[in-house]
Amino acid sequence: MTVFVIRRLLQAILVVFLMSVIVFFGVNVVGDPVHMLVNPEADQSEIAATIERLGLDRPIWEQYLLFLKGAVQGDLGNSFIFGEPALQLILQHMPATMELAFTALTLAIVIGIPLGLYAGLYPDNAISKGIMAGSIVGFSLPTFWVGLMLIMLFAVELGWVPATGRGDLGSFLGIQSSLFTADGLSHIFLPALNLALLKISLAIRLTRAGVREAMGQDYVKYARAKGLKTRRIIFVHVMKNIMIPVVTVMGLEFGSLIGFSVVTETIFAWPGMGKLLIDAILQLDRPIVVAYLMIIVMFFVLINLLVDILYSILDPRVRLQDQGA
Amino acid sequence: MTDMTAATPATPDAAKVETPFQRFRSEFFESRVATFALATFGVIVLLAVLAPWITPQNPYDLAQVDVMDGRLAPGSEAFAGYTMWLGSDGAGRDLYSAILYGLRISLAVGLASGVIALLVGTVIGLVAAYAGGRIEAIIMRIVDLQLSFPASLVALMLVAALGKGVDKIILALVVAQWAYYARTVRGTALVERGKEYVEAAQCLGISKARIVFRHILPNCMAPLIVVGTVQTASAISLEATLSFLGVGLPQTEPSLGVLIANGFEYMLSGRYWISVFPGLALLFTVVSINLVGDHLRDVLNPRMRK
Amino acid sequence: MTKVLDVSGLKTHFFTRAGVVKAVDGVDFSVSKGEIMGLVGESGSGKSITGFSVLGLIDPPGRIVDGSIKFNGQELANAGEEQFQRLRGNRISMIFQDPMMTLNPVLRVDTQMIEAILAHENVTRQAAWERSRDALGLVGIPSPEERLRAYPHQLSGGMRQRVAIATAFLNQPDLIIADEPTTALDVTIQAQIIYEAQQLTKRTGTAMVWITHDLAVVAGLVDRISVMYAGRIVEQGGIDDVIDRPRHPYTVGLLGSVPTANRRGKRLFQIEGMTPNVLDMPKGCAFGPRCHARTEACREEPAIEDVDGRRLRCFNPQRQAEVVS
Ligand SMILES: Nc1ncnc2c1ncn2[C@@H]1O[C@H](COP(=O)(O)OP(=O)(O)OP(=O)(O)O)[C@@H](O)[C@H]1O
Ligand code: SF4
Ligand SMILES: [Mg+2]
């Protein structure tokens, strides 16, 4: 296990390092670094100072080392708009995004898995066909469009919940979140549902495929031959097998939820790092974009690592192989 | 394709042996949903192609647009005398016309980037399969790395760096999607290489190029078609998303995404149609392609056969 | 002797898109208390489907279309799922062919054994655990406590099959259907397992149907034998009659393809050709196209009749001398 974790950690560091090279080259070689990193409204002396500070007049490998040194120390430049360190700004907006993504993932699991289970157990009945058709539609609907429809229906027409913004924060066990207040919950409902939609479809399809495969396996027939109740066969024998891939994939999807939240946050004016990113792109606030990119890469790498560990805990067969390694 | 017939030797009646294509066609049209979806997509493409001849207005010819017609509800009469069945947008454009013209742009961008990504990804996948060894390992590492990030995020970052414009969007979509095709090709290559006849061919000293083009490429076709449909739908949807966020196509190239974004500000005041109708057009397009793709997967995947 | 199982005229058909597959097409046999009956035939002859029919484990598109299955006098051919659930693993147990596939990979051995007891009896987990441990001891598994804690992949194939056999005997059933339980194992393990199964049936008086395609393996184990070809029984009788004086050309062929010590070096008698396509059965005797003793009469379907102290389905019963041809 430890060998495995260490090996994966090394891989993770390699990926982050690689991405830092790509980001650096993207900014400094493909683009014009002066144009990319200096505030367009800056005057001549300011530009000269920045070139000096960033070492843009030095050889390229030296520039990269400078960039890397800054990055390691958490210095990815200051936002042009806010004048604050970009990294700090992103970290400030992170909790809102995490809260949204976490709620969406929960919704996807709570709604998607039971529906997928049903569709997998009774593949030919009309309800199952309806569920599957729904999941294809859910897969195809562009997130932003669904967001608009949700606002129109629940906020404008019905007036049940507010259309935009994040509600009051509550505190529980030292964690600040809008999930702990009624106002907060009413605000998060629509964006979380919007963000969850694709993942609900994904959970339905994964679960259904898993159930259908498992139901054809010998171990299910054997379990039936032992005289087990259908309930036990489904919820113990089948579910325990399917949960391994489902949990793994859904875990990996957490990263993509954070990526996708860019769209949802924009529509629902949710003050997370996705909205920060879009605003930064539109206002050419490049340090924020670079910082977001580095953060998100680290995040993905971290999630991949955690999911791999989780997988090896869930699947007894993987654990054994690892002891040998 | 040839081994598909071989997979079902138990044809009871030898007299009516179908060609693979006939068989594929009859199986495809067995599904009413898929047939309907294909027909819908056909109509959509037709509408887009014929747009200049079947719309009352060229919404981007300023001489034909009257600001007085702005934000009219569906069914209102335009100043020029025709009925705006879907209403008009903030600038007074007939929405029906705007949507058909928008469809042209959305479809063109989606199909162009789909085809280019398919070509690029297939070539890279074949290169990996042909070269083997280290080159293959490196290419597949890059593919895996890229696929661990969502395509939407990759595309978003690229347009952030590249800026707006049709060419830039297509480039971003291609970069975001090529890896799916490369992975598909490589998956087939792995299966094919393990087969006895390919091993035998290698022993006989038959050239690698021959193996790649005679064995791997033909067998990639079916999965590539499936991946291609799904990815094209996703390219169309992604372009709309980026344009909606304001980082995709500019106002001068008003795709469906741009139209929806323009209507967004009117939505909260109850003028739903400006966003909803272009959205429905987008929806029908993407859903119909996906339904076709989903059924193609069932028909073309021999493992799913009963 | 009382008949534990009495199957007559059993027909199990599969209604597939390509046509009706008559996997089992009129099978009669019975097994008495303490008796072991061998069900022998080539791959695809319908042995497993016969076994699954008895346990009610035929899934759509398959269905029992005709015949009767009497278990201790109780008719099962049209029994409901609930009735079967009470019998399976309790009064009738089944052992499957591939021990690699039948144990659930993600559940521990103890879970899978204990559940077989708890499904039918209201005892404490502790009591069930103890019984499982003792059962493992009976089939010759060393340190059973440790094995109970293992996951299936941590055991060898032979070990897993012993676990399956122990599980089959857990509730002291009246009947065990063993579907090629040793086919996937190597020869020495095969012999051990057959010996252990034989001991257990002797001790408990359990009736047993032992399905196999390898006559040599079961020759020393079974009391009576039924030879199956293309969904029907072609020869059935006491083991000595059938093995030493086979009458059906197919049985002769099967015996000819068994390498035995005293025939080593001689050319093996092989049955030419393949099992018939189930969708496209030959007219007349199903074995006709492969039969070396075929005559004009074989254009008709032979009925099963009493011949020479056995049941036989053939117009031209073979003479003993012809076996060693
Ligand atoms: N679900 C099914 N649908 C259609 N045909 C089936 C199905 N299951 C079994 N069959 C057919 O029934 C016939 C008998 O199958 P069965 O599994 O009983 O053979 P078997 O004698 O046990 O062979 P083996 O030694 O390979 O286990 C086969 O021809 C098979 O093709
Ligand atoms: S009936 Fe005729 S064809 Fe059939 S097994 Fe007997 S001799 Fe052979
Ligand atoms: Mg079998």
mmCIF file of C-alpha atoms in Angstrom, chain C residues 20 37 85 93 108 120 124 162 187 217 247 255 266 297 322:
data_model
loop_
_atom_site.group_PDB
_atom_site.id
_atom_site.type_symbol
_atom_site.label_atom_id
_atom_site.label_comp_id
_atom_site.label_asym_id
_atom_site.label_seq_id
_atom_site.Cartn_x
_atom_site.Cartn_y
_atom_site.Cartn_z
ATOM 1 C CA VAL C 20 -36.430 -22.041 -30.917
ATOM 2 C CA MET C 37 -26.377 -40.617 -11.200
ATOM 3 C CA GLN C 85 -36.300 -20.130 -2.947
ATOM 4 C CA SER C 93 -28.054 -27.732 -3.722
ATOM 5 C CA ARG C 108 -15.469 -13.114 1.966
ATOM 6 C CA HIS C 120 -33.151 -21.052 5.437
ATOM 7 C CA THR C 124 -27.333 -17.064 15.241
ATOM 8 C CA ARG C 162 -14.127 -27.467 -1.930
ATOM 9 C CA VAL C 187 -6.248 -34.350 -12.480
ATOM 10 C CA VAL C 217 -13.730 -39.444 -14.512
ATOM 11 C CA ARG C 247 -25.226 -50.401 -26.848
ATOM 12 C CA LEU C 255 -15.945 -44.590 -24.414
ATOM 13 C CA LYS C 266 -3.843 -48.055 -29.781
ATOM 14 C CA ALA C 297 -34.286 -47.223 -40.573
ATOM 15 C CA GLU C 322 -17.567 -53.736 -31.753
#
